[in-house]
Coordinates of C-alpha atoms and ligand atoms in Angstrom, one line a residue:
M28 CA 72.8 97.2 83.4
I29 CA 73.3 98.7 86.9
Y30 CA 76.9 100.1 87.1
L31 CA 78.2 100.2 90.6
D32 CA 82.0 100.4 89.9
S33 CA 82.6 104.1 89.7
A34 CA 85.7 103.8 91.8
A35 CA 87.3 101.8 88.9
T36 CA 86.3 104.3 86.3
T37 CA 83.5 106.5 85.0
A38 CA 82.0 107.3 81.6
V39 CA 83.3 110.5 79.9
R40 CA 80.6 113.2 80.3
R41 CA 79.0 114.5 77.2
E42 CA 79.9 118.1 78.1
V43 CA 83.5 117.0 78.6
I44 CA 83.6 115.5 75.1
E45 CA 82.1 118.7 73.7
A46 CA 84.7 120.8 75.5
M47 CA 87.7 118.7 74.3
W48 CA 86.5 118.1 70.8
P49 CA 87.9 121.2 69.2
Y50 CA 91.4 120.3 70.5
L51 CA 91.2 116.9 68.9
T52 CA 90.1 118.4 65.5
A53 CA 90.5 122.0 64.2
E54 CA 92.6 123.3 67.1
F55 CA 95.1 120.4 67.1
G56 CA 98.2 122.5 67.6
N57 CA 101.2 121.6 69.8
P58 CA 101.2 124.1 72.7
S59 CA 105.0 124.5 72.4
S60 CA 104.8 125.6 68.7
H61 CA 105.3 129.3 68.0
H62 CA 102.6 129.7 65.3
S63 CA 98.9 130.6 65.7
L64 CA 97.7 127.0 65.9
G65 CA 100.3 126.3 68.7
E66 CA 99.4 129.5 70.5
A67 CA 95.7 128.6 70.5
A68 CA 96.6 125.2 72.0
A69 CA 98.8 127.0 74.6
Q70 CA 95.9 129.3 75.5
A71 CA 93.6 126.4 76.0
L72 CA 96.1 124.7 78.2
K73 CA 96.6 127.9 80.2
A74 CA 92.8 128.3 80.7
A75 CA 92.5 124.7 81.8
R76 CA 95.3 125.1 84.3
A77 CA 93.7 128.3 85.6
T78 CA 90.3 126.7 86.0
I79 CA 91.8 123.8 88.0
A80 CA 94.0 126.0 90.1
Q81 CA 91.0 128.1 91.0
L82 CA 89.0 125.0 92.0
L83 CA 91.9 123.7 94.1
G84 CA 92.7 127.1 95.6
C85 CA 96.3 127.1 94.4
R86 CA 98.5 128.9 91.8
A87 CA 98.3 127.8 88.2
S88 CA 102.1 127.2 88.2
E89 CA 101.5 124.6 90.9
I90 CA 99.6 122.3 88.6
I91 CA 101.5 119.6 86.6
F92 CA 99.4 117.7 84.1
T93 CA 100.1 114.0 84.0
S94 CA 98.8 110.8 82.4
G95 CA 96.7 110.0 85.4
G96 CA 96.8 109.1 89.1
T97 CA 99.6 106.5 88.8
E98 CA 102.0 109.0 87.2
A99 CA 101.1 111.7 89.6
D100 CA 101.8 109.4 92.6
N101 CA 105.1 108.3 91.0
L102 CA 106.1 111.9 90.3
A103 CA 105.3 113.1 93.8
I104 CA 107.0 110.3 95.7
K105 CA 110.1 109.7 93.5
G106 CA 110.3 113.3 92.5
I107 CA 110.3 114.7 96.1
A108 CA 112.5 111.9 97.5
L109 CA 115.1 112.1 94.8
A110 CA 115.3 115.9 94.9
A111 CA 116.6 115.6 98.5
P112 CA 118.6 112.3 98.5
R113 CA 120.3 112.9 101.8
C114 CA 117.0 112.4 103.6
R115 CA 116.2 108.7 102.9
H116 CA 113.1 108.0 104.9
I117 CA 109.4 108.0 103.8
V118 CA 106.3 107.6 105.9
T119 CA 103.3 106.0 104.1
S120 CA 100.6 103.5 105.1
T121 CA 99.8 99.9 104.5
I122 CA 96.6 100.6 102.6
E123 CA 97.9 102.9 99.9
H124 CA 97.2 102.2 96.2
E125 CA 99.9 100.2 94.4
A126 CA 101.0 103.4 92.6
V127 CA 102.3 104.7 96.0
L128 CA 103.4 101.4 97.5
E129 CA 105.4 100.4 94.4
S130 CA 107.0 103.9 94.1
C131 CA 108.1 103.5 97.7
G132 CA 109.3 100.0 97.0
Y133 CA 111.4 101.2 94.0
L134 CA 113.0 103.9 96.2
H135 CA 113.8 101.3 98.8
R136 CA 115.3 98.7 96.3
H137 CA 117.2 101.1 94.1
H138 CA 118.0 104.1 96.2
G139 CA 118.3 102.7 99.7
F140 CA 115.3 104.6 101.2
E141 CA 113.7 103.3 104.4
I142 CA 110.0 103.2 104.3
T143 CA 107.7 103.2 107.4
Y144 CA 104.3 101.7 106.6
L145 CA 101.8 103.0 109.2
P146 CA 99.3 100.4 110.3
V147 CA 95.6 100.9 110.2
D148 CA 92.8 99.9 112.6
R149 CA 89.9 97.7 111.8
Q150 CA 88.1 100.6 110.1
G151 CA 91.1 101.4 107.9
L152 CA 92.1 104.5 109.8
I153 CA 95.7 105.4 110.6
S154 CA 96.5 106.8 114.0
L155 CA 97.9 110.3 114.3
E156 CA 100.1 109.2 117.2
H157 CA 101.7 106.5 115.1
A158 CA 102.2 109.1 112.3
A159 CA 103.9 111.5 114.7
A160 CA 106.1 108.8 116.2
A161 CA 107.1 107.6 112.7
I162 CA 108.5 110.9 111.5
R163 CA 112.3 111.2 111.9
P164 CA 114.9 113.9 111.3
D165 CA 115.7 112.2 108.0
T166 CA 112.1 111.9 106.8
T167 CA 111.8 113.4 103.4
L168 CA 108.0 112.8 102.7
C169 CA 104.8 111.6 104.3
S170 CA 102.4 110.2 101.7
I171 CA 98.9 109.2 102.9
M172 CA 95.8 108.8 100.8
L173 CA 92.8 111.0 101.4
A174 CA 90.3 108.2 100.8
N175 CA 90.8 104.5 100.2
N176 CA 89.7 103.0 96.9
E177 CA 88.6 99.6 98.3
V178 CA 86.8 100.5 101.5
G179 CA 86.2 104.2 101.2
T180 CA 87.7 105.2 104.5
I181 CA 88.7 108.9 104.8
Q182 CA 91.9 109.7 106.6
P183 CA 92.4 112.8 108.8
I184 CA 94.7 114.5 106.3
Q185 CA 94.4 118.0 107.7
E186 CA 95.6 116.9 111.1
L187 CA 98.4 114.8 109.5
A188 CA 99.5 117.8 107.5
G189 CA 99.8 119.7 110.8
I190 CA 101.9 116.9 112.3
A191 CA 104.2 116.6 109.3
H192 CA 104.7 120.3 108.9
A193 CA 105.5 120.7 112.6
A194 CA 108.4 118.3 111.9
G195 CA 109.3 120.2 108.7
V196 CA 108.2 117.3 106.5
P197 CA 106.1 117.8 103.3
I198 CA 102.9 115.8 102.9
H199 CA 101.5 114.2 99.7
T200 CA 98.0 112.8 99.4
D201 CA 96.6 110.5 96.8
A202 CA 93.2 112.1 96.4
V203 CA 92.2 110.1 93.3
Q204 CA 89.1 108.7 94.9
A205 CA 88.1 111.9 96.6
A206 CA 87.4 114.2 93.6
G207 CA 83.8 115.2 93.4
A208 CA 83.2 113.7 96.8
L209 CA 85.4 115.7 99.3
D210 CA 86.7 119.2 99.7
L211 CA 90.0 119.3 97.8
N212 CA 90.8 122.9 98.6
I213 CA 94.6 122.9 99.2
G214 CA 94.4 125.6 101.9
N215 CA 91.9 123.5 103.8
L216 CA 93.8 120.3 103.4
G217 CA 97.1 121.8 104.1
V218 CA 99.0 119.4 101.8
D219 CA 102.1 120.0 99.7
A220 CA 101.3 117.6 96.9
L221 CA 98.0 116.0 95.7
S222 CA 97.3 113.5 93.0
L223 CA 94.1 113.4 90.9
S224 CA 93.0 111.1 88.0
G225 CA 90.5 112.3 85.4
H226 CA 88.8 109.0 84.6
K227 CA 87.4 108.8 88.1
F228 CA 85.2 111.9 87.6
G229 CA 84.0 112.0 84.0
A230 CA 87.2 112.9 82.1
P231 CA 89.0 110.3 79.8
K232 CA 91.4 107.7 81.0
G233 CA 95.0 109.0 80.6
T234 CA 94.3 112.4 82.2
G235 CA 95.4 113.5 85.6
L236 CA 97.5 116.0 87.6
L237 CA 99.8 116.6 90.4
Y238 CA 99.4 119.7 92.5
L239 CA 102.9 120.6 93.9
R240 CA 103.4 123.4 96.3
G241 CA 105.5 126.1 94.6
R242 CA 108.5 126.1 96.9
L243 CA 109.0 122.3 96.6
T244 CA 111.6 121.1 94.1
I245 CA 111.3 117.7 92.4
E246 CA 113.4 115.5 90.3
P247 CA 111.5 114.8 87.1
V248 CA 110.6 111.2 86.3
L249 CA 110.2 111.9 82.6
H250 CA 113.1 113.8 81.0
G251 CA 112.9 115.5 77.6
G252 CA 111.7 118.8 76.2
G253 CA 111.1 120.5 79.5
Q254 CA 107.4 120.9 79.4
E255 CA 105.4 121.7 82.5
R256 CA 108.3 123.9 83.8
G257 CA 110.7 121.1 83.4
R258 CA 108.9 118.9 85.9
R259 CA 107.2 116.6 83.4
S260 CA 108.5 116.5 79.8
G261 CA 106.3 115.4 77.0
T262 CA 103.9 117.3 74.7
E263 CA 100.9 118.0 76.9
S264 CA 97.5 116.5 76.0
V265 CA 95.7 119.7 75.4
A266 CA 92.4 118.0 74.9
G267 CA 93.0 115.9 78.0
A268 CA 93.8 119.0 80.1
V269 CA 90.6 120.8 78.8
A270 CA 88.6 117.6 79.6
L271 CA 90.1 117.4 83.1
A272 CA 89.3 121.0 83.8
K273 CA 85.7 120.7 82.5
A274 CA 85.0 117.4 84.4
F275 CA 86.5 118.8 87.6
Q276 CA 84.5 122.0 87.3
M277 CA 81.3 119.9 86.9
A278 CA 82.2 117.5 89.7
E279 CA 82.9 120.5 92.1
T280 CA 79.7 122.2 91.1
S281 CA 77.5 119.3 92.1
R282 CA 79.8 118.0 94.9
L283 CA 77.9 119.0 98.0
E284 CA 74.5 118.1 96.7
S285 CA 75.8 114.8 95.3
A286 CA 77.6 113.9 98.5
Q287 CA 74.5 114.4 100.5
R288 CA 72.3 112.3 98.1
L289 CA 74.8 109.5 97.7
S290 CA 75.5 109.3 101.5
K291 CA 71.8 108.7 102.1
L292 CA 71.6 106.1 99.3
R293 CA 74.7 104.4 100.6
D294 CA 73.5 104.2 104.2
D295 CA 70.1 102.8 103.1
F296 CA 71.9 100.3 100.9
I297 CA 74.3 99.2 103.6
A298 CA 71.4 98.8 106.0
A299 CA 69.4 96.7 103.5
V300 CA 72.4 94.4 102.7
L301 CA 73.2 93.9 106.4
S302 CA 69.5 93.1 107.2
F303 CA 69.1 90.7 104.2
V304 CA 72.5 89.0 104.9
P305 CA 73.1 89.0 108.6
S306 CA 76.5 87.3 108.2
A307 CA 77.8 90.2 105.9
I308 CA 80.6 92.3 107.2
L309 CA 80.7 96.0 106.3
T310 CA 84.4 96.9 105.6
G311 CA 85.8 100.4 106.3
D312 CA 84.5 103.1 108.6
S313 CA 80.8 103.4 108.8
V314 CA 80.9 107.2 109.1
K315 CA 84.3 108.4 107.8
R316 CA 83.7 106.9 104.3
L317 CA 83.3 108.2 100.8
P318 CA 79.6 109.1 100.1
G319 CA 79.3 106.6 97.2
S320 CA 81.3 103.7 98.7
A321 CA 79.8 100.5 100.2
S322 CA 82.0 97.4 100.6
F323 CA 81.4 94.1 102.3
C324 CA 82.7 90.7 103.0
F325 CA 80.3 87.8 102.6
P326 CA 81.8 84.9 104.7
E327 CA 81.3 81.4 103.3
T328 CA 81.3 82.7 99.7
S329 CA 84.0 83.9 97.4
G330 CA 84.0 87.5 96.1
E331 CA 84.4 86.3 92.5
A332 CA 81.4 84.0 92.8
V333 CA 79.2 86.8 94.1
L334 CA 80.5 89.1 91.3
L335 CA 79.6 86.5 88.7
Y336 CA 76.1 86.0 90.1
L337 CA 75.5 89.7 90.2
E338 CA 76.8 90.2 86.6
E339 CA 74.5 87.4 85.4
H340 CA 71.8 89.7 86.9
E341 CA 73.2 92.7 85.1
I342 CA 74.8 94.3 88.1
I343 CA 78.4 95.4 87.7
C344 CA 80.6 95.9 90.7
S345 CA 84.1 94.8 91.8
S346 CA 85.8 92.5 94.2
G347 CA 88.1 95.3 95.4
S348 CA 90.3 97.6 93.4
A349 CA 90.4 97.1 89.6
C350 CA 94.1 96.2 89.8
A351 CA 93.7 93.6 92.6
A352 CA 90.5 92.2 91.1
G353 CA 91.2 89.0 89.3
A354 CA 94.3 88.4 91.4
D355 CA 93.7 85.4 93.6
R356 CA 95.5 86.9 96.6
P357 CA 93.4 88.7 99.1
S358 CA 93.5 92.5 99.2
H359 CA 96.4 94.1 101.1
V360 CA 94.0 96.7 102.4
L361 CA 91.7 94.2 104.0
L362 CA 94.6 92.2 105.4
A363 CA 96.1 95.4 106.9
M364 CA 92.7 96.1 108.5
G365 CA 93.1 92.8 110.3
L366 CA 90.6 90.6 108.3
E367 CA 91.5 86.9 108.0
P368 CA 92.7 86.0 104.5
A369 CA 89.7 83.6 104.1
I370 CA 87.3 86.5 104.9
A371 CA 89.2 89.0 102.8
Q372 CA 88.7 86.7 99.8
T373 CA 85.0 87.3 100.0
A374 CA 85.1 91.1 99.5
V375 CA 82.7 92.9 97.1
R376 CA 82.8 96.6 96.5
F377 CA 79.9 98.8 95.3
T378 CA 80.7 102.3 94.2
L379 CA 77.8 104.6 93.3
S380 CA 77.6 107.4 90.8
E381 CA 75.5 110.5 90.2
S382 CA 73.1 108.4 88.1
T383 CA 72.6 105.7 90.8
T384 CA 69.0 105.5 92.0
A385 CA 67.3 104.2 95.2
E386 CA 65.3 101.7 93.0
E387 CA 68.5 100.3 91.5
L388 CA 70.0 99.9 94.9
S389 CA 66.9 98.1 96.3
R390 CA 67.2 95.7 93.4
V391 CA 70.9 95.2 94.0
A392 CA 70.3 94.5 97.7
L393 CA 67.7 91.9 96.9
T394 CA 69.9 90.3 94.3
I395 CA 72.8 90.1 96.8
R396 CA 70.4 88.3 99.2
D397 CA 69.6 85.8 96.5
A398 CA 73.3 85.4 95.5
I399 CA 74.4 84.7 99.1
H400 CA 71.5 82.3 99.6
S401 CA 72.3 80.4 96.5
L402 CA 76.1 80.4 97.0
T403 CA 76.0 79.2 100.6
R404 CA 73.3 76.6 99.9
S405 CA 75.3 75.1 97.0
K406 CA 78.4 74.7 99.1
Ligands
PLP763 N1 95.3 106.0 93.4 C1 94.1 105.5 93.8 C2 93.6 105.6 95.2 C3 93.3 104.8 92.8 O1 92.1 104.3 93.1 C4 93.8 104.7 91.5 C5 93.0 104.0 90.4 O2 92.2 103.2 90.7 C6 95.1 105.3 91.2 C7 95.8 105.9 92.2 C8 95.7 105.2 89.8 O3 95.0 106.1 89.0 P1 95.1 105.9 87.4 O4 94.2 104.8 87.0 O5 94.7 107.2 86.8 O6 96.5 105.6 87.0

């Protein structure tokens, strides 16, 4: 099987399983317990937090462990917005993940917030001028993703952070797809909040974090025992935090080399697909895109039919985001980029991993050619 759906999820790395194993077995303590088993768990949690903080270039106290990217996005958006309820305006974009869009939708429906959705161009890029114009005196947060999960387009977050800060507005970025691919140093990005999800880079599903700049206050989404400095109640998953730290460390260690290798593989793959299938449309920016992301529309087919054909040939990919896949409505991202609904329905996304090889991609490109040939002939 050739797996080209890393943006949906990744396998847990062996080293990560080894690192977390003790905290699922002998060292199973609750980090809030005041006995030796609890203290060992608290130490492991502290070490995991310190490792991640060092990799992100922030303080350990600024890391909040969550159950994944969705929770981190919810906590950032609802948490920041509800902590300053007199400012009731949020700036986001039309191509965000549902975790961001639905959090904003909730604030609009139940708390009267106004949401400005920045448009994107054909490549999926927001404009800095639009962003600057959208910020108002009552804007409480700007939330723009670092890289898109469907088309891989990378947004100019550093510049956006400058614009938001000049207006005194904090900025959150959903960096779920960027871990292991882009520089996530907080100082370099200049963001005030950043979401990560462990299962996108070799940690188990159900792990993630929110970086939150120290001086920002948030209203918790989960209330209870006051863990994570009162910002996210619930007994921490010690094994999950240890796994997240180990996986992030490994992803960061290989990031530059991996990004270089994958960008080359991706570009060769895109060139092969476009030459085999002249009608194919590359979606997303051809340069400002994630190293391992290649996404296309294949007019005159359906994305689902292409997926089925590829799966019959032992190639696993996706028709868009895992959440939107299977839904019969076209992707909101592709529609926002100006694609016709009929074309957007034909989307297929290939996302590479560290184990992807040039030989595999050559086979996939040839199989895509056969798929499109067979599907358009049988129409
Ligand atoms: N944000 C983006 C950009 C994503 O791609 C995903 C998952 O696909 C999420 C958020 C949600 O993360 P999780 O699956 O950890 O809840």
